[in-house]
Coordinates of C-alpha atoms in Angstrom, one line a residue:
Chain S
X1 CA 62.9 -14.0 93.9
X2 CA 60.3 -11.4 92.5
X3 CA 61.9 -8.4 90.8
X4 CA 61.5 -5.5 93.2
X5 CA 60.2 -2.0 90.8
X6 CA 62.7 0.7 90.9
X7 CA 61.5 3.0 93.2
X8 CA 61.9 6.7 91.9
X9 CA 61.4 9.8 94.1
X10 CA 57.8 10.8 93.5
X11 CA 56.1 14.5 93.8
X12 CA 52.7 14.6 93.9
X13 CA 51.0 18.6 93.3
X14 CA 47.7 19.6 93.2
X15 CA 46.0 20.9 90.1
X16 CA 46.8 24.6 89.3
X17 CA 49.8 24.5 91.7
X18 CA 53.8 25.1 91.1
X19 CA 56.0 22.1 90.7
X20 CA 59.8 22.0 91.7
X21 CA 61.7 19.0 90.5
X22 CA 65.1 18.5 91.7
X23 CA 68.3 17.0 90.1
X24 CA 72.0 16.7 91.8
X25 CA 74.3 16.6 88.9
X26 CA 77.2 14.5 89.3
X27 CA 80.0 15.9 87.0
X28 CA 81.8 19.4 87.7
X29 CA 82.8 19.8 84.9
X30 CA 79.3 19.3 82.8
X31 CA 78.5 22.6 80.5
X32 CA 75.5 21.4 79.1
X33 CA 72.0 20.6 81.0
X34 CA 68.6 19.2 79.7
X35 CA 65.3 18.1 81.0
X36 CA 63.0 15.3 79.6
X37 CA 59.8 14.2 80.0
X38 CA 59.0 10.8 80.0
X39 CA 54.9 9.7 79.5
X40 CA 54.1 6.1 79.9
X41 CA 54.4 4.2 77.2
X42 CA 56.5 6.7 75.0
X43 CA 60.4 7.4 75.2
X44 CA 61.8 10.4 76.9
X45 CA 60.8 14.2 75.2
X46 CA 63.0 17.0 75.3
X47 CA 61.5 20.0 77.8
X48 CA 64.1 22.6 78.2
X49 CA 67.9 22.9 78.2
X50 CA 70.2 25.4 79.8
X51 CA 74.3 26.3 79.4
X52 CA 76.6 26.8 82.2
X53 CA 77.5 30.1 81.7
X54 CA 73.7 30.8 82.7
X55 CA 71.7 29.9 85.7
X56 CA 68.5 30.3 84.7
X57 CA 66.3 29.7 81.5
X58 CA 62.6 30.1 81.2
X59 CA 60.6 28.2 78.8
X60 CA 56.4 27.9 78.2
X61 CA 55.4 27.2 81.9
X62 CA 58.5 25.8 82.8
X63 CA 62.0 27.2 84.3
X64 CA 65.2 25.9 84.9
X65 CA 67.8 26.9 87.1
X66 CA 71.1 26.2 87.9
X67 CA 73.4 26.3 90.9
X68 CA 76.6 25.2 89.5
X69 CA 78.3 25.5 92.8
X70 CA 76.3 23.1 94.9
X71 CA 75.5 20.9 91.3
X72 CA 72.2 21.4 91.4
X73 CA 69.8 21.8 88.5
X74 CA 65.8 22.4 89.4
X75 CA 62.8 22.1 86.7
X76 CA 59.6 24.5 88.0
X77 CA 56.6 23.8 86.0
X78 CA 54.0 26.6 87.1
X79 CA 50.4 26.1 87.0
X80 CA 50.7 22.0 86.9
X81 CA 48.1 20.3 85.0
X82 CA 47.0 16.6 85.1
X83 CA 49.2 16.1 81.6
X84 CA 52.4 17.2 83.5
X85 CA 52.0 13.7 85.1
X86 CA 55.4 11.8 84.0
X87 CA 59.3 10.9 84.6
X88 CA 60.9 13.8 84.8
X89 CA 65.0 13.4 84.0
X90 CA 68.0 15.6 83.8
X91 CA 70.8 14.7 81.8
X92 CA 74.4 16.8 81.5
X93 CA 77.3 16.0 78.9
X94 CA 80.4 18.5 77.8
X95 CA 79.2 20.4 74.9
X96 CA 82.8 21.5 74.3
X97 CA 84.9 18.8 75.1
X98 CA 84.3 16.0 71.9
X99 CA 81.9 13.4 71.9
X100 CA 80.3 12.7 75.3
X101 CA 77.4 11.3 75.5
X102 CA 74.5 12.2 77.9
X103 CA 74.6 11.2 81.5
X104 CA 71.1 10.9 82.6
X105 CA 70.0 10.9 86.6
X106 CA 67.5 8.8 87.5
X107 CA 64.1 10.5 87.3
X108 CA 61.5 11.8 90.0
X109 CA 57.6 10.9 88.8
X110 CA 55.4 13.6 89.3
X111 CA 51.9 12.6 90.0
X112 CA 49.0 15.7 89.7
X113 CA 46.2 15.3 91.5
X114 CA 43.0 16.6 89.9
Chain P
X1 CA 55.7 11.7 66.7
X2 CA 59.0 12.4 67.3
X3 CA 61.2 11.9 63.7
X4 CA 62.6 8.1 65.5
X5 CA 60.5 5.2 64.9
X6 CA 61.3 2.0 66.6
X7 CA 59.4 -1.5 66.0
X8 CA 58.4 -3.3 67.0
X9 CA 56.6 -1.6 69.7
X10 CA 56.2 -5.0 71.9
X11 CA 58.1 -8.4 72.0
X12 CA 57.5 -11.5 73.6
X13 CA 60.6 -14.1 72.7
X14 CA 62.0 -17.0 74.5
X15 CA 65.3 -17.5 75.7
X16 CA 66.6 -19.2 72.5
X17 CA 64.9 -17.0 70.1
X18 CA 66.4 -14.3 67.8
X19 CA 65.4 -11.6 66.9
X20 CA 65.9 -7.7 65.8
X21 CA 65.1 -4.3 67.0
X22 CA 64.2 -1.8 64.5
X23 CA 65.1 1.9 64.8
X24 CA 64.8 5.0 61.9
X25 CA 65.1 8.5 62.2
X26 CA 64.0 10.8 59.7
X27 CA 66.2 13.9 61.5
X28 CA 69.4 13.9 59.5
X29 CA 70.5 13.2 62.5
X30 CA 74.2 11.8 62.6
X31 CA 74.6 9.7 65.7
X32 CA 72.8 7.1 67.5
X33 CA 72.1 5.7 70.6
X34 CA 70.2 2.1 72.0
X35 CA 69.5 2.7 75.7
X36 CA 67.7 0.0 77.9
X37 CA 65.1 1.2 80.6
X38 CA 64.6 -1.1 83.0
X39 CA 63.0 -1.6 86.4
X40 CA 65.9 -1.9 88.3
X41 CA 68.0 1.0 86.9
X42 CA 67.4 4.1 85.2
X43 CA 68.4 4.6 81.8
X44 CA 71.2 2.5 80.4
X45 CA 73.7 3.4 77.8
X46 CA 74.0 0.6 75.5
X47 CA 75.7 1.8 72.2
X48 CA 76.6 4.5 70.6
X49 CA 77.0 5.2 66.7
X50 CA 78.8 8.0 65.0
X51 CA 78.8 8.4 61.2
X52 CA 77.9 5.1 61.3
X53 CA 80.9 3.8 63.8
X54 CA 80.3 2.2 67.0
X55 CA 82.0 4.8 69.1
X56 CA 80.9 3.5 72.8
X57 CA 79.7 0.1 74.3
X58 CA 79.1 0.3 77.5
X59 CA 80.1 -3.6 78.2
X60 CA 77.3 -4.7 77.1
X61 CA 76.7 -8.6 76.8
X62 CA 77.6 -10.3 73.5
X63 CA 74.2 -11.8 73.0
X64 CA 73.0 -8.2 72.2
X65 CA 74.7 -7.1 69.4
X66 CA 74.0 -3.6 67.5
X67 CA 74.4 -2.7 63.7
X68 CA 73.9 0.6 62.1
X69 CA 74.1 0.3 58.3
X70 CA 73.5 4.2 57.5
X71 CA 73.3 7.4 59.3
X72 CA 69.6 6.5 59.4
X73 CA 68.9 3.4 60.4
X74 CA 70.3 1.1 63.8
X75 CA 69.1 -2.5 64.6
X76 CA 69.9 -4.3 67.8
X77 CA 69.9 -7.8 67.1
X78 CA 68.9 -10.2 70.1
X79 CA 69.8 -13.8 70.7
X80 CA 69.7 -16.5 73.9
X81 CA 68.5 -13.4 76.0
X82 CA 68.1 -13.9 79.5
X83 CA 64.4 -13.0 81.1
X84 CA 66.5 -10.0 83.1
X85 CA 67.0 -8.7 79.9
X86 CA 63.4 -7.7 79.9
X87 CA 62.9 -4.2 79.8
X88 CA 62.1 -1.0 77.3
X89 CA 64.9 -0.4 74.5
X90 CA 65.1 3.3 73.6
X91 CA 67.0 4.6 70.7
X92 CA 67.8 8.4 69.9
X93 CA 69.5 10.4 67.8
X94 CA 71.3 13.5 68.2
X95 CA 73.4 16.0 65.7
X96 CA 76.6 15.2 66.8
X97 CA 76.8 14.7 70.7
X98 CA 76.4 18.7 71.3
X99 CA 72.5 18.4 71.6
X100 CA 69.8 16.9 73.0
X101 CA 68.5 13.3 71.9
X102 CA 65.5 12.7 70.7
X103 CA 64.3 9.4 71.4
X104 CA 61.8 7.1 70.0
X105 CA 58.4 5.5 71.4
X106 CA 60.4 2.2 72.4
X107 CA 60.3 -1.3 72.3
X108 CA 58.9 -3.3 75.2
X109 CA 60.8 -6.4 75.6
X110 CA 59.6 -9.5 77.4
X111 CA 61.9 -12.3 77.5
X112 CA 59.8 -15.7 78.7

């Protein structure tokens, strides 16, 4: 049969307005968060990061916050513009336990709307 | 760009071709990764290289089969591939596994 896309959770903002992306993390024990952007056609680009011991981290236009308790991570992007449009994923690993790799989630597509 | 080049950017092969994928970073980065982005899943842990030793594969069919020669530089070689192999390959590289990735443009895979 025909291959069926993958259907990501999709968010679509009007120009000039705030964004909330969402991530359930899966691992408790996870120390180490990161957000990536992903444009079509390119690989995945490096947005923000944030540690456990903090639960929220403010970049250029974007913030992340974290709710260890209910493993929650949230990406707000504030005054959205069209070339926000992309894949958005988060990703978690243990910084301090050896060599884990990053888990990624699977990614919400924000689409801004001019 | 991002300091990880991969090429080729597209490939069309057929189901008894082979063929490599190409990946260099220019980060001194010292560990590497191939990831496969389909449309059914999300991204895909393939391999992963540290100091130049494969230190993960995420049972990965034998007809993919990865090489990293140096710190710098990772191939993915590709032989009797199946079409549902078509998808994007990423590669990345990180400073140990402590940081983020950063990850190449990709290679778009069709297999006919």
């Amino acid at each position: 049969g025909e291959s069926v896309g993958l259907h990501l959770p999709t968010l679509s903002v009007q120009e000039g307005d705030n964004s909330i992306i969402n991530c359930a993390y899966s691992n408790s024990a996870s120390d180490y968060f990161i957000w990536y952007k992903q444009e079509s056609g390119k690989g995945p680009q490096f947005i923000i990061d944030i540690r456990s011991n903090m639960d929220k981290r403010q970049g250029q236009r974007v913030t992340v916050l974290l709710n260890k308790t209910v493993k929650h991570l949230s990406l707000q992007i504030a005054a959205t513009q069209p070339g926000d449009s992309a894949v958005y994923f988060c990703a978690e690993t243990l910084r301090n336990s050896g060599n884990t790799p990053l888990v990624f989630g699977k990614g919400t597509r924000l689409s801004v709307i001019a | 760009e991002t300091g990880v080049t991969q090429t080729p950017r597209h490939l069309v092969m057929g189901m008894t071709n082979k063929k490599s994928l190409k990946c260099e970073q220019h980060l001194g980065h010292n560990a590497m990764y191939w990831y496969k982005q389909s449309a059914k899943k999300p991204l895909e842990l393939m391999f992963v290289y540290s100091l130049e030793e494969r230190v993960e594969n995420n049972s990965v069919p034998s007809r993919f089969s990865p090489e990293c020669p140096n710190s710098s530089h990772l191939f993915l070689h590709l032989h009797t591939l199946q079409p549902e192999d078509s998808a994007l390959y990423l590669c990345a590289s990180s400073q140990d596994f402590k940081y983020g990735y950063t990850f190449g443009s990709g290679t778009r895979l069709t297999v006919v």
